[in-house]
PDB file of C-alpha atoms in Angstrom:
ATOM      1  CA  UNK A   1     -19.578  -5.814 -18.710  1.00 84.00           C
ATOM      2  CA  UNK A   2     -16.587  -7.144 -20.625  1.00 84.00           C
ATOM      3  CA  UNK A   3     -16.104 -11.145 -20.936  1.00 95.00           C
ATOM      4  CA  UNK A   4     -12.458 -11.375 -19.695  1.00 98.00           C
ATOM      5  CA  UNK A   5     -10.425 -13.921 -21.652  1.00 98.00           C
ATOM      6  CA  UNK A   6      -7.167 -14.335 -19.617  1.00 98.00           C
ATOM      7  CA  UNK A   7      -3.727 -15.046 -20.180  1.00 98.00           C
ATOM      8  CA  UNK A   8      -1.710 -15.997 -16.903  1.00 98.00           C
ATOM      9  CA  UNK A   9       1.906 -15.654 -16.580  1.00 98.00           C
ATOM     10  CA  UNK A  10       3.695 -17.107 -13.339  1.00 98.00           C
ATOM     11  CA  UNK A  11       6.362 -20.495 -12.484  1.00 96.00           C
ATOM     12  CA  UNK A  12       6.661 -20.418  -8.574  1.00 95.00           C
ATOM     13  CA  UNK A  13       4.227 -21.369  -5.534  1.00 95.00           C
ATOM     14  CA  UNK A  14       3.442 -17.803  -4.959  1.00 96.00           C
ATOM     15  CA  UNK A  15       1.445 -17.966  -8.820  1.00 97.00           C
ATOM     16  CA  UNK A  16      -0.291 -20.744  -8.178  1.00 98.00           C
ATOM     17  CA  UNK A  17      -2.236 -19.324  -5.232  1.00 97.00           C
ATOM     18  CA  UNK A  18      -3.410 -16.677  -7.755  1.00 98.00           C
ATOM     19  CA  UNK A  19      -4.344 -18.979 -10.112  1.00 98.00           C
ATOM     20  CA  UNK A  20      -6.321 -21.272  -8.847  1.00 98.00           C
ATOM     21  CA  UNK A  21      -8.375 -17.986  -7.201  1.00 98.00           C
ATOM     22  CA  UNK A  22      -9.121 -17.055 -10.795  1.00 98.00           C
ATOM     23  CA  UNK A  23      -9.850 -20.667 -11.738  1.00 98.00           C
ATOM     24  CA  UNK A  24     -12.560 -20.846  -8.866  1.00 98.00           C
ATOM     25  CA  UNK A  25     -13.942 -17.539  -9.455  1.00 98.00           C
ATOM     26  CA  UNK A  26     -14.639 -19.281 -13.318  1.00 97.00           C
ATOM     27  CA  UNK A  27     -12.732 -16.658 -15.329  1.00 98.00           C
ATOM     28  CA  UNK A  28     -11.739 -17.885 -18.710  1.00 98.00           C
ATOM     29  CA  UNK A  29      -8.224 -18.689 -18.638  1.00 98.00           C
ATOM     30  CA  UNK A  30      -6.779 -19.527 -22.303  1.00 98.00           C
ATOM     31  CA  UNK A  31      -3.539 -20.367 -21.601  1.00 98.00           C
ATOM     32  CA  UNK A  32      -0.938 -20.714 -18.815  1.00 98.00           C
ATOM     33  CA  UNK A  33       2.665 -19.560 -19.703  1.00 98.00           C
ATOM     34  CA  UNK A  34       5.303 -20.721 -17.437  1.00 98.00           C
ATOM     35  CA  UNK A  35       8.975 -21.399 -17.228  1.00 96.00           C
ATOM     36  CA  UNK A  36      10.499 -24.126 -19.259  1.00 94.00           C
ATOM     37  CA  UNK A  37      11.354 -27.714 -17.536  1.00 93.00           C
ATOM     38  CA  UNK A  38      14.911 -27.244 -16.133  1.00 85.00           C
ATOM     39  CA  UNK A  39      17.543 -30.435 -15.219  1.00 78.00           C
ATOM     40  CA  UNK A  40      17.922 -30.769 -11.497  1.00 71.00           C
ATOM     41  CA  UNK A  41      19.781 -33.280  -9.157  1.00 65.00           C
ATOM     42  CA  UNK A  42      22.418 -36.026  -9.963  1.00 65.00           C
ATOM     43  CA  UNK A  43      19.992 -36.945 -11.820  1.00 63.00           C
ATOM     44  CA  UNK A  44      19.234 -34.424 -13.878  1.00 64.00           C
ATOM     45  CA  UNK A  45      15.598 -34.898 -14.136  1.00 73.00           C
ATOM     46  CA  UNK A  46      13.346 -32.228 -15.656  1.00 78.00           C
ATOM     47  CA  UNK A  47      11.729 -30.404 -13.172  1.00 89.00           C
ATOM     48  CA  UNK A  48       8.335 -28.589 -13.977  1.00 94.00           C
ATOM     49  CA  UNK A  49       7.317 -25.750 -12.565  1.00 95.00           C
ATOM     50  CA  UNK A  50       4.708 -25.250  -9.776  1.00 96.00           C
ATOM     51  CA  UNK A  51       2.326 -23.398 -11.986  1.00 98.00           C
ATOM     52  CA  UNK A  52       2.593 -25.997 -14.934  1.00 97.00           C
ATOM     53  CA  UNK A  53       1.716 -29.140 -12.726  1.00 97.00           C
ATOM     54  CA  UNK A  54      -1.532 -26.959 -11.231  1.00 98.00           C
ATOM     55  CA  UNK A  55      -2.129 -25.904 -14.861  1.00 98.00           C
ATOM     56  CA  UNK A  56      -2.124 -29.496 -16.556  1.00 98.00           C
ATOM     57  CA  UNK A  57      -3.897 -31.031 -13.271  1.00 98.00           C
ATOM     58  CA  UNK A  58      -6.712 -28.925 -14.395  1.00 98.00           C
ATOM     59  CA  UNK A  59      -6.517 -29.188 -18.176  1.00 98.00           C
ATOM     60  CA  UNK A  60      -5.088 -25.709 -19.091  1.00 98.00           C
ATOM     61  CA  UNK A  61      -3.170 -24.938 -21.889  1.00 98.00           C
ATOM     62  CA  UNK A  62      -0.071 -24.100 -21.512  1.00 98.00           C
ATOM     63  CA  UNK A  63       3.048 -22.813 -23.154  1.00 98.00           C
ATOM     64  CA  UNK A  64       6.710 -22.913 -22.211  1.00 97.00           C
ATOM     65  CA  UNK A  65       8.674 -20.348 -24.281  1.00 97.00           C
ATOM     66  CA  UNK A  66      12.090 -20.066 -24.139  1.00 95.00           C
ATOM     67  CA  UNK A  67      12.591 -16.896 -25.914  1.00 97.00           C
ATOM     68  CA  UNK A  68       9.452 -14.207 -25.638  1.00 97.00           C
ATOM     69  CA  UNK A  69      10.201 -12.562 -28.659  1.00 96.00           C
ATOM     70  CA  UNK A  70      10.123 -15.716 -30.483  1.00 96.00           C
ATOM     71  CA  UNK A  71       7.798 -15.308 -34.042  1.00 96.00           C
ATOM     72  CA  UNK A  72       6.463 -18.833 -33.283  1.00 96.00           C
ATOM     73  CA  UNK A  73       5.705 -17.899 -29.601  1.00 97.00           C
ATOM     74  CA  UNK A  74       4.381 -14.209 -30.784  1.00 97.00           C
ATOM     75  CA  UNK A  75       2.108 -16.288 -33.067  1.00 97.00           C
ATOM     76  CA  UNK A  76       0.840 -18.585 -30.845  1.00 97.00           C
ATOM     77  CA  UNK A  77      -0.023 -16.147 -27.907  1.00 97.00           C
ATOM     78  CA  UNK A  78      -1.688 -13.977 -30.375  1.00 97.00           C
ATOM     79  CA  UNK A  79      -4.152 -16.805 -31.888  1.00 98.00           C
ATOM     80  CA  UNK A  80      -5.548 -16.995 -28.309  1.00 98.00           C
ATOM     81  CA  UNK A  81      -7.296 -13.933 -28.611  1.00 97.00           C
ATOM     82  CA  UNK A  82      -7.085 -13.266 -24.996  1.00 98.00           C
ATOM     83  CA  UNK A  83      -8.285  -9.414 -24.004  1.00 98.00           C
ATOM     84  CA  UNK A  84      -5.865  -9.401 -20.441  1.00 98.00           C
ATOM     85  CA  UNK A  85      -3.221 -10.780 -19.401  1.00 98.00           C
ATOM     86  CA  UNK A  86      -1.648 -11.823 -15.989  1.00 98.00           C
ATOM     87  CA  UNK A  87       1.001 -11.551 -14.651  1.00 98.00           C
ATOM     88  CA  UNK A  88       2.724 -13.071 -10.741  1.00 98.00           C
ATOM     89  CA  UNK A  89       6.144 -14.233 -10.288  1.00 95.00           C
ATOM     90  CA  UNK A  90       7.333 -14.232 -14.229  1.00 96.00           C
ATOM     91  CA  UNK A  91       9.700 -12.924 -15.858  1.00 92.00           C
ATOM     92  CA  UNK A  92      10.168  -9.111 -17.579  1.00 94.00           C
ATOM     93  CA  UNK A  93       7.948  -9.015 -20.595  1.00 97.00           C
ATOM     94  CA  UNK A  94       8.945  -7.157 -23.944  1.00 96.00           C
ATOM     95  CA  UNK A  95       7.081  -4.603 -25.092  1.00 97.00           C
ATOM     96  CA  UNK A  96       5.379  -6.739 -27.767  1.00 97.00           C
ATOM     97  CA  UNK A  97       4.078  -9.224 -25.456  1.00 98.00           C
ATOM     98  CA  UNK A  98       2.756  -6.556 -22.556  1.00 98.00           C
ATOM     99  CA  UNK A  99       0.988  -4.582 -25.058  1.00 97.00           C
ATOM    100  CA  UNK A 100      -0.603  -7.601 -27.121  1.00 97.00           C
ATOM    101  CA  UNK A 101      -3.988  -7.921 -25.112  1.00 98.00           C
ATOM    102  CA  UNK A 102      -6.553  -5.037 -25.717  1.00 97.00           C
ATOM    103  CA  UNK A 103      -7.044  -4.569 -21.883  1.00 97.00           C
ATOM    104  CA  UNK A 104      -3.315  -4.421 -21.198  1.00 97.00           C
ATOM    105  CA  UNK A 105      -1.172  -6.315 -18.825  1.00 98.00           C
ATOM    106  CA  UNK A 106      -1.594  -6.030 -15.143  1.00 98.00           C
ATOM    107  CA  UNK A 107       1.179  -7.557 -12.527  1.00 98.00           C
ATOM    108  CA  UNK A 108       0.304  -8.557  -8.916  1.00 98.00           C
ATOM    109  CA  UNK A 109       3.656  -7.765  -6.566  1.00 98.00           C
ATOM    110  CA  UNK A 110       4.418  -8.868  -3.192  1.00 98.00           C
ATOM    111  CA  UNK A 111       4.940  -5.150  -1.552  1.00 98.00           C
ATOM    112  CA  UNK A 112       3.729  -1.778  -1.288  1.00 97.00           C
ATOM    113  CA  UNK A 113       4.397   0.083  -4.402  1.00 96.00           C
ATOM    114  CA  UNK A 114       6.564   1.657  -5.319  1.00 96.00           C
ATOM    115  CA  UNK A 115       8.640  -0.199  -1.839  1.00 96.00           C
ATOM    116  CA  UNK A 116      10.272  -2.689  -2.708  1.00 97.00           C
ATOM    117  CA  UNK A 117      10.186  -3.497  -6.403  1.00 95.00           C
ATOM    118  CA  UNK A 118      12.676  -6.057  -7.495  1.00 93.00           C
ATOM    119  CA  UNK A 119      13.044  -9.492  -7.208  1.00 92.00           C
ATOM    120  CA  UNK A 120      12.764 -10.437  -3.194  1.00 96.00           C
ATOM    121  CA  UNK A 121      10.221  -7.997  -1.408  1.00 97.00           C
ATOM    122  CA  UNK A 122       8.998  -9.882   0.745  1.00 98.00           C
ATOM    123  CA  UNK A 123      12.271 -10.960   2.071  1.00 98.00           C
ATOM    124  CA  UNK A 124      13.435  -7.182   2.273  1.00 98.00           C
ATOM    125  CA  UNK A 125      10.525  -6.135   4.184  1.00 98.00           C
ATOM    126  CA  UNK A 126      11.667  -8.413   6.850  1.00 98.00           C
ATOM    127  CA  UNK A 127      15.500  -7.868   6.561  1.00 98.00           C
ATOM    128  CA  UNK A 128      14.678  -4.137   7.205  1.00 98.00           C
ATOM    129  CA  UNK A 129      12.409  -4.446   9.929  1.00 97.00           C
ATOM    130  CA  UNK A 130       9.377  -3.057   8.706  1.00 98.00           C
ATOM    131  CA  UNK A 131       5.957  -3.494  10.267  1.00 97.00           C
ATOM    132  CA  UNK A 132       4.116  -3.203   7.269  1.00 98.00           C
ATOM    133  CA  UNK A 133       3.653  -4.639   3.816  1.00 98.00           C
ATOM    134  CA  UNK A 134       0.918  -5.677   1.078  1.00 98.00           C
ATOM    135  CA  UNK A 135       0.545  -6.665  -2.420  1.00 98.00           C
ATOM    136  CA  UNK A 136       0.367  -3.820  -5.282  1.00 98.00           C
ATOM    137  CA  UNK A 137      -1.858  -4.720  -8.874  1.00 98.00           C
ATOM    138  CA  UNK A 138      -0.653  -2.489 -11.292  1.00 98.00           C
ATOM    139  CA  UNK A 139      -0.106  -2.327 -15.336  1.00 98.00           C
ATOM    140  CA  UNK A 140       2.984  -3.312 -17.152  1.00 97.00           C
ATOM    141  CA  UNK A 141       5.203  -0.871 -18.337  1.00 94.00           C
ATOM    142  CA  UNK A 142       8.413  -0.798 -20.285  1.00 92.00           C
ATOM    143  CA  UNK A 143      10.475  -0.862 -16.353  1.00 91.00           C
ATOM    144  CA  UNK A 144      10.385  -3.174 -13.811  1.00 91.00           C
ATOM    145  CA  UNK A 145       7.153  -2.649 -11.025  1.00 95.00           C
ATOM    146  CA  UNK A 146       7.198   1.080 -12.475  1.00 95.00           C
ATOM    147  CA  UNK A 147       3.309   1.058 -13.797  1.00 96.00           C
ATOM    148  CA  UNK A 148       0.026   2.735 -12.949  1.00 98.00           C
ATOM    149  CA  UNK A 149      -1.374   1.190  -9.564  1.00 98.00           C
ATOM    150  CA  UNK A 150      -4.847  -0.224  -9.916  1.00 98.00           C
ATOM    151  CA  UNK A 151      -5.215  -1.587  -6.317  1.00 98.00           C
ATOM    152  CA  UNK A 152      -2.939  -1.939  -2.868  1.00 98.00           C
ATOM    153  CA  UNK A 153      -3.856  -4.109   0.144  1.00 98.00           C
ATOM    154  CA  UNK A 154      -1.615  -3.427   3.451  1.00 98.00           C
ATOM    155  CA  UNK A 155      -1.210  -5.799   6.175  1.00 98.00           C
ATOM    156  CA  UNK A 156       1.066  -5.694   9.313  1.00 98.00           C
ATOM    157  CA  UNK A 157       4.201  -8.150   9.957  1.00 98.00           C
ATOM    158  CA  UNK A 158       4.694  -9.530  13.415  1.00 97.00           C
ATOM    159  CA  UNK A 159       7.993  -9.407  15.222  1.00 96.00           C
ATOM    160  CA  UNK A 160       8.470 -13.201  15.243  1.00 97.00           C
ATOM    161  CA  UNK A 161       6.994 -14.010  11.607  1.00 98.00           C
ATOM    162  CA  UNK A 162       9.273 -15.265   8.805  1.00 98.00           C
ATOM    163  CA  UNK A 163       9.189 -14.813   5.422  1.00 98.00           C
ATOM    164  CA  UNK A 164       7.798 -17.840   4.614  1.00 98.00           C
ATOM    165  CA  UNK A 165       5.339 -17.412   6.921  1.00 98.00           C
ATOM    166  CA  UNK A 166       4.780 -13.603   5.492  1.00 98.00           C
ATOM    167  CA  UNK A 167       4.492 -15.575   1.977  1.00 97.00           C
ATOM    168  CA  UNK A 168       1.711 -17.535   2.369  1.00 97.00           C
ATOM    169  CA  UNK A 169      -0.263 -14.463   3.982  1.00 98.00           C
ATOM    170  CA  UNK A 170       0.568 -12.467   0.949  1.00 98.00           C
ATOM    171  CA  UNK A 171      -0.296 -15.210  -1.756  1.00 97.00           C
ATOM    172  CA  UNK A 172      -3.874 -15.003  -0.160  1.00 98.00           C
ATOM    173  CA  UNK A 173      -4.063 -10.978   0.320  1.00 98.00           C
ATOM    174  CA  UNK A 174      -2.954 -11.410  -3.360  1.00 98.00           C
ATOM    175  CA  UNK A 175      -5.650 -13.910  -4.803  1.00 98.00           C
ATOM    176  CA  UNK A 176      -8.288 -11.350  -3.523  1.00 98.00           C
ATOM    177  CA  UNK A 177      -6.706  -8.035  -4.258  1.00 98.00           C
ATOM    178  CA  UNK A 178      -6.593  -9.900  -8.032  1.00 98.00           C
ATOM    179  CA  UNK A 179      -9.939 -10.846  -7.838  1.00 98.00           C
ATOM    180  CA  UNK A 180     -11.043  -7.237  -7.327  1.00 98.00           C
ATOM    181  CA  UNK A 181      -8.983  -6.080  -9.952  1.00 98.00           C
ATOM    182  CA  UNK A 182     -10.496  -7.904 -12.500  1.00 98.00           C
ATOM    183  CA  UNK A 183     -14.313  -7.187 -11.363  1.00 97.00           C
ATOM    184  CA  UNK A 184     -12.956  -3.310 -11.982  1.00 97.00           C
ATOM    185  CA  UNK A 185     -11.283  -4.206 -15.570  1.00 97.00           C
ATOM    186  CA  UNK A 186     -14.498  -6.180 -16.594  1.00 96.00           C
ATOM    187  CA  UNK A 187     -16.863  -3.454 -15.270  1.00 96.00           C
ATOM    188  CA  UNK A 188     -14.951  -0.517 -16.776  1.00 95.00           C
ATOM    189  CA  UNK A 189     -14.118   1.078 -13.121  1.00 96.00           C
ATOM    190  CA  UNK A 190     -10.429   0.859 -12.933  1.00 97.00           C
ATOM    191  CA  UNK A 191      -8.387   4.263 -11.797  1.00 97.00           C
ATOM    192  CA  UNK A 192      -4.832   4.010 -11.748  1.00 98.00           C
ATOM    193  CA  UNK A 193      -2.682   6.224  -9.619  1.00 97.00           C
ATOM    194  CA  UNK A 194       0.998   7.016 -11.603  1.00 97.00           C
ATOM    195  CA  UNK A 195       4.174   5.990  -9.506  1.00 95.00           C
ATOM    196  CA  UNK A 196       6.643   8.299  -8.241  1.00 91.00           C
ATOM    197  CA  UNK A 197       9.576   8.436 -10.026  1.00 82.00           C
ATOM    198  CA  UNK A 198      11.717   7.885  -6.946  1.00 80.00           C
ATOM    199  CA  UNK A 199      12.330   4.676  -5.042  1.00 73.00           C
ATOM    200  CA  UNK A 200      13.381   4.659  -1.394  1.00 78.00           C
ATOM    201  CA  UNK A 201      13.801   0.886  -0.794  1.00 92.00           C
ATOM    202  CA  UNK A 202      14.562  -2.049  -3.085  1.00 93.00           C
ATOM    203  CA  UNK A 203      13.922  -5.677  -3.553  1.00 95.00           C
ATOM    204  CA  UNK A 204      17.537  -6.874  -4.353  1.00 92.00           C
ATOM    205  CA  UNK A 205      18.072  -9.900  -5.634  1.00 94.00           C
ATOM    206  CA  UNK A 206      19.713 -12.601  -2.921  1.00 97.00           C
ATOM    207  CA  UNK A 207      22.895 -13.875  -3.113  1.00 96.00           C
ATOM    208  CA  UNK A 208      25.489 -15.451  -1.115  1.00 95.00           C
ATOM    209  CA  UNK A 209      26.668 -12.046  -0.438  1.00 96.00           C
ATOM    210  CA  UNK A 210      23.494 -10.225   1.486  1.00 96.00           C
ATOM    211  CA  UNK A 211      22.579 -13.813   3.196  1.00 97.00           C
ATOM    212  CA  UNK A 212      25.721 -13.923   5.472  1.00 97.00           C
ATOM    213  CA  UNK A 213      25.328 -12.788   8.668  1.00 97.00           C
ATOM    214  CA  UNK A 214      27.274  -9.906  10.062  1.00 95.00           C
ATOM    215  CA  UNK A 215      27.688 -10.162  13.993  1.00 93.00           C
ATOM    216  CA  UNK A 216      29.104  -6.512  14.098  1.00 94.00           C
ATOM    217  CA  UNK A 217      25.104  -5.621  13.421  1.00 96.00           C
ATOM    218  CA  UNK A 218      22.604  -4.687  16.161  1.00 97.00           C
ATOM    219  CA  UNK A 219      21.199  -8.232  17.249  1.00 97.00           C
ATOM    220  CA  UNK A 220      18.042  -7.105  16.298  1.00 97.00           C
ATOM    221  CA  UNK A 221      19.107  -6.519  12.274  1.00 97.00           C
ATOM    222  CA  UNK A 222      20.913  -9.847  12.577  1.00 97.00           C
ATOM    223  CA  UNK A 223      17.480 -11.838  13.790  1.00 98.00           C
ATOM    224  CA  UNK A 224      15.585  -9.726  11.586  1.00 98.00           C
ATOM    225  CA  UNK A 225      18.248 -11.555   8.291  1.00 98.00           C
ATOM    226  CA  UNK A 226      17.378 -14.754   9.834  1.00 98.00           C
ATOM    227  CA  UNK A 227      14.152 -14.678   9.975  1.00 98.00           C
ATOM    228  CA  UNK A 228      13.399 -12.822   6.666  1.00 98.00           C
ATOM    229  CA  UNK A 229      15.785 -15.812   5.133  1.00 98.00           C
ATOM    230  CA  UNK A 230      13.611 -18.314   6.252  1.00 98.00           C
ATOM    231  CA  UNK A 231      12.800 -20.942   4.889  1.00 96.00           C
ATOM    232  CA  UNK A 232      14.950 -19.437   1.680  1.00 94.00           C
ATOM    233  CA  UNK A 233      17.368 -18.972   0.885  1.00 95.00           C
ATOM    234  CA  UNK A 234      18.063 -18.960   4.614  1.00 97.00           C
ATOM    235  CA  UNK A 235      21.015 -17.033   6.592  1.00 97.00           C
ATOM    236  CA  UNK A 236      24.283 -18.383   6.946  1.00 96.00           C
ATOM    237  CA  UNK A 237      27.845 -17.752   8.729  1.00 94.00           C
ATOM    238  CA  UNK A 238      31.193 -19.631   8.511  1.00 91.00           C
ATOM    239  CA  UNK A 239      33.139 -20.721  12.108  1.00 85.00           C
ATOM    240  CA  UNK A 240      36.448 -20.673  12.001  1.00 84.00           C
ATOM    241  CA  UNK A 241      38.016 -23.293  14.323  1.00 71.00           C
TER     242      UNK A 241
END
């Protein structure tokens, strides 16, 4: 069995689920790298990120690039001498930084692969109705949610539920479908199944454009953008007096 020496990479909510599963099952995290503080409100107070306030509540290192490709950050990572890396909610990694770790790189995302990659798939899989979803593990390569699958974990969506609703269910489907993927990485049992190619539905990103409601849609399509809006970005409309 292989000591794992971890690496975590994640900002929102959604990563700090994961984390704190890998904290309690007393893997060896060496660092925690997160977004950087960002200005918010009149006052333009830093804001840290969800994953940095867990982090430094329990004493973890961490680091808050703002380039990846940085020398100094390249540097620093490297001196770790983490083996894996983790990676929920981030960012796209260059090559250089997914390939660092001798046991790779492994990402934990919020659908079905290869449904849904992108940036909103749990959203999506409400928008479009389905009745299924999961979480996907799989290992970095040079495209987005593209890599070999190590594990998948379905679960079915209710009628009524809402995507933030749907969230929280998949932040815990995903703490234990990571879990088992690093007992298979530390044991030496991981097999990967290649992607297809092909895509047949994708996680766009949201904007002001796909969140307005269109009344000339089936009623059912427009409860189905209200509720997969909600709580966030949320759906909206404009009356006209």
């Amino acid at each position: 069995m292989e000591k794992l020496r971890i690496i975590f990479m994640g900002t929102p909510d959604f990563a700090v689920g994961i984390l704190d599963t890998i904290y309690n099952n007393n893997y060896e995290i060496a660092a925690v790298v997160t977004a950087p503080d960002k200005p918010a409100g009149r006052g333009q107070k830093l804001n840290q990120s969800a994953v940095k306030i867990y982090a430094q509540e329990k004493n973890l290192k961490v680091l808050q690039p703002t380039n990846l490709k940085s020398e100094d950050f390249l540097a620093e990572l490297a001196a770790l001498n983490a083996n894996l890396q983790i990676v929920v909610a981030f960012r796209m990694l260059p090559k250089m930084v997914w390939q660092m770790p001798k046991l790779g790189t492994f990402n934990l995302h919020a659908s079905l692969l290869p449904d849904y990659r992108g940036a909103a798939p749990i959203n999506w899989a409400i928008i479009n109705g389905e009745e299924k979803t999961g979480v996907s593990t799989f290992f970095i390569d040079e495209k987005i949610d593209t890599g070999a699958i190590i594990l998948k974990k379905e679960t079915d969506i209710s009628e009524t539920e809402t995507a933030g609703e749907l969230h929280d269910r998949l932040m815990h489907l995903g703490a234990e479908t990571v879990v088992e993927t690093l007992k298979l990485i530390e044991t030496n049992l991981v097999k990967t199944t290649i992607q297809p190619a092909e895509e047949t539905k994708t996680a766009y990103k949201l904007n002001r454009d796909n969140c307005k409601i269109d009344f000339n849609k089936p009623s059912k399509d427009v409860y189905n953008l209200i509720r997969g809006l909600n709580p966030y970005p949320s759906a909206y409309t404009i009356l006209i007096d």
